[in-house]
JSON list of C-alpha atoms in Angstrom, two decimals:
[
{"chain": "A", "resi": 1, "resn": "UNK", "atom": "CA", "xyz": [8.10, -98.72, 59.70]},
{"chain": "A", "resi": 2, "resn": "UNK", "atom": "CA", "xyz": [8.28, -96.71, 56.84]},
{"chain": "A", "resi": 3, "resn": "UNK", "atom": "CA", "xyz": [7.67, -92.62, 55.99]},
{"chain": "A", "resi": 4, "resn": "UNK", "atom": "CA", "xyz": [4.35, -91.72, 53.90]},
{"chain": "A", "resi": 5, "resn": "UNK", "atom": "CA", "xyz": [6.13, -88.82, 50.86]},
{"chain": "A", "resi": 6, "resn": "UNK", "atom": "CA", "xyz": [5.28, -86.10, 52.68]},
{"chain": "A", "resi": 7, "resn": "UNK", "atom": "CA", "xyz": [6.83, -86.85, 56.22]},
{"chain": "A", "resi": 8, "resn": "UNK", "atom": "CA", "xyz": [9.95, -87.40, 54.07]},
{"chain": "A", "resi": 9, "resn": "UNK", "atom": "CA", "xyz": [9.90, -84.20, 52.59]},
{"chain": "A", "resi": 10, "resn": "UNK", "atom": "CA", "xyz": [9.18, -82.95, 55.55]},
{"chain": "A", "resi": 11, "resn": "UNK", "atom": "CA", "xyz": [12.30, -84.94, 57.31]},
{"chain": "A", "resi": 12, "resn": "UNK", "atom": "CA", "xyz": [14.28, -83.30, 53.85]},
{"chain": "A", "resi": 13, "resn": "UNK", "atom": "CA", "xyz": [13.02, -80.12, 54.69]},
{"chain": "A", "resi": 14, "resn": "UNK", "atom": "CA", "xyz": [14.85, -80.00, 58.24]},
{"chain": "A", "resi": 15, "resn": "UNK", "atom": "CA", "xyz": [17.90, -81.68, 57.07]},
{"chain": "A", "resi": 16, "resn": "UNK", "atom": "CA", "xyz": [18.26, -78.62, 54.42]},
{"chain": "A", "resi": 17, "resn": "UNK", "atom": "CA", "xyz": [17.13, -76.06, 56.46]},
{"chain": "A", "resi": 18, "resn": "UNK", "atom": "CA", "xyz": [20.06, -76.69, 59.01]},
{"chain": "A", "resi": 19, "resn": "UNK", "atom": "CA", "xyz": [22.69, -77.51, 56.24]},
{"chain": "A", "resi": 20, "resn": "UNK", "atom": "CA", "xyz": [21.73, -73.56, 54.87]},
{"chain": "A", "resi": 21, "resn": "UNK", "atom": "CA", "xyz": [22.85, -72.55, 58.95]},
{"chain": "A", "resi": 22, "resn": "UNK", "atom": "CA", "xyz": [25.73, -74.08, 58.82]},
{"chain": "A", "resi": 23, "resn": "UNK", "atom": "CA", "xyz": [26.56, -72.81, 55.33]},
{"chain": "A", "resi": 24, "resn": "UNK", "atom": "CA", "xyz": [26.41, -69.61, 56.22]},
{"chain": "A", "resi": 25, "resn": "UNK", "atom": "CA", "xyz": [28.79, -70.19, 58.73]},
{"chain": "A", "resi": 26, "resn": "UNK", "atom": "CA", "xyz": [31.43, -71.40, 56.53]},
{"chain": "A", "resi": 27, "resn": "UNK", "atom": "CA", "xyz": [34.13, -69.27, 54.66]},
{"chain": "A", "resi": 28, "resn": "UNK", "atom": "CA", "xyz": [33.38, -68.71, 50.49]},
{"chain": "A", "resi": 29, "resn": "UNK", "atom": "CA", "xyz": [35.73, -71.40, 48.64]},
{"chain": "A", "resi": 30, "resn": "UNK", "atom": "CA", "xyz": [36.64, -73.64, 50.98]},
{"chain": "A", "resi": 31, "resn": "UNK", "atom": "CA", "xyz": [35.93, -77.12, 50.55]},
{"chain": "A", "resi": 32, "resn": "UNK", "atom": "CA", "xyz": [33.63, -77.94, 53.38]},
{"chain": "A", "resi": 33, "resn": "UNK", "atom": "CA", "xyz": [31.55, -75.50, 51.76]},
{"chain": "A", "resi": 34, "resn": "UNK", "atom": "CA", "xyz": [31.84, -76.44, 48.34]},
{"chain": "A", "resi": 35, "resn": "UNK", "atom": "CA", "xyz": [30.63, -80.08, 49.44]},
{"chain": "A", "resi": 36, "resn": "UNK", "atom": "CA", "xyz": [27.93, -79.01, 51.62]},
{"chain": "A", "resi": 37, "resn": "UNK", "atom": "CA", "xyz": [26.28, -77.02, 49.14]},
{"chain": "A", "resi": 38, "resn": "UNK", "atom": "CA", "xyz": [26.15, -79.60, 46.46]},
{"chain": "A", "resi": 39, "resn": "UNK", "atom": "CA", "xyz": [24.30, -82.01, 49.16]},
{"chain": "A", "resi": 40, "resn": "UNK", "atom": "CA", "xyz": [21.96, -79.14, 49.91]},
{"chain": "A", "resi": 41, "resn": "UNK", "atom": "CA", "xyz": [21.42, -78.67, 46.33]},
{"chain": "A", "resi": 42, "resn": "UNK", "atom": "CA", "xyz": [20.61, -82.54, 45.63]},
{"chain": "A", "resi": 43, "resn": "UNK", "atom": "CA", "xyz": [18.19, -82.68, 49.01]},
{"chain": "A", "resi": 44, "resn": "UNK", "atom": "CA", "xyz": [16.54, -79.64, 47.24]},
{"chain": "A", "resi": 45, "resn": "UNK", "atom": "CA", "xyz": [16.43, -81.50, 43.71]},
{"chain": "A", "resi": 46, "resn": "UNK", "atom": "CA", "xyz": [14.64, -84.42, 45.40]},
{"chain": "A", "resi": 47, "resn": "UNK", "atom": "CA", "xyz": [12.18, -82.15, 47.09]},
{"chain": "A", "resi": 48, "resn": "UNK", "atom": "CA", "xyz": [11.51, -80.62, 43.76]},
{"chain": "A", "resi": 49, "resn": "UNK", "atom": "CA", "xyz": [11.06, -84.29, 41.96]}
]
């Protein structure tokens, strides 16, 4: 069964909203970090699209 555009934005829109919890959490620099906020930044992209 697939998702109609919005419920996937809307699954996209949890997904990010967690990753910028976590983020928060994470020490400036490091790595994890660094990688976590380029996914957020592409999830955000494709809600923009």
């Amino acid at each position: 069964m697939g998702m109609t555009d919005s419920q996937f934005k809307g699954f996209i829109r949890f997904v990010l909203d967690d990753i910028k919890e976590v983020l928060e959490n994470l020490e400036d620099g490091s790595k994890e970090k660094d990688k976590l906020q380029k996914v957020a930044d592409n999830l955000q992209q494709t809600l923009e699209d």
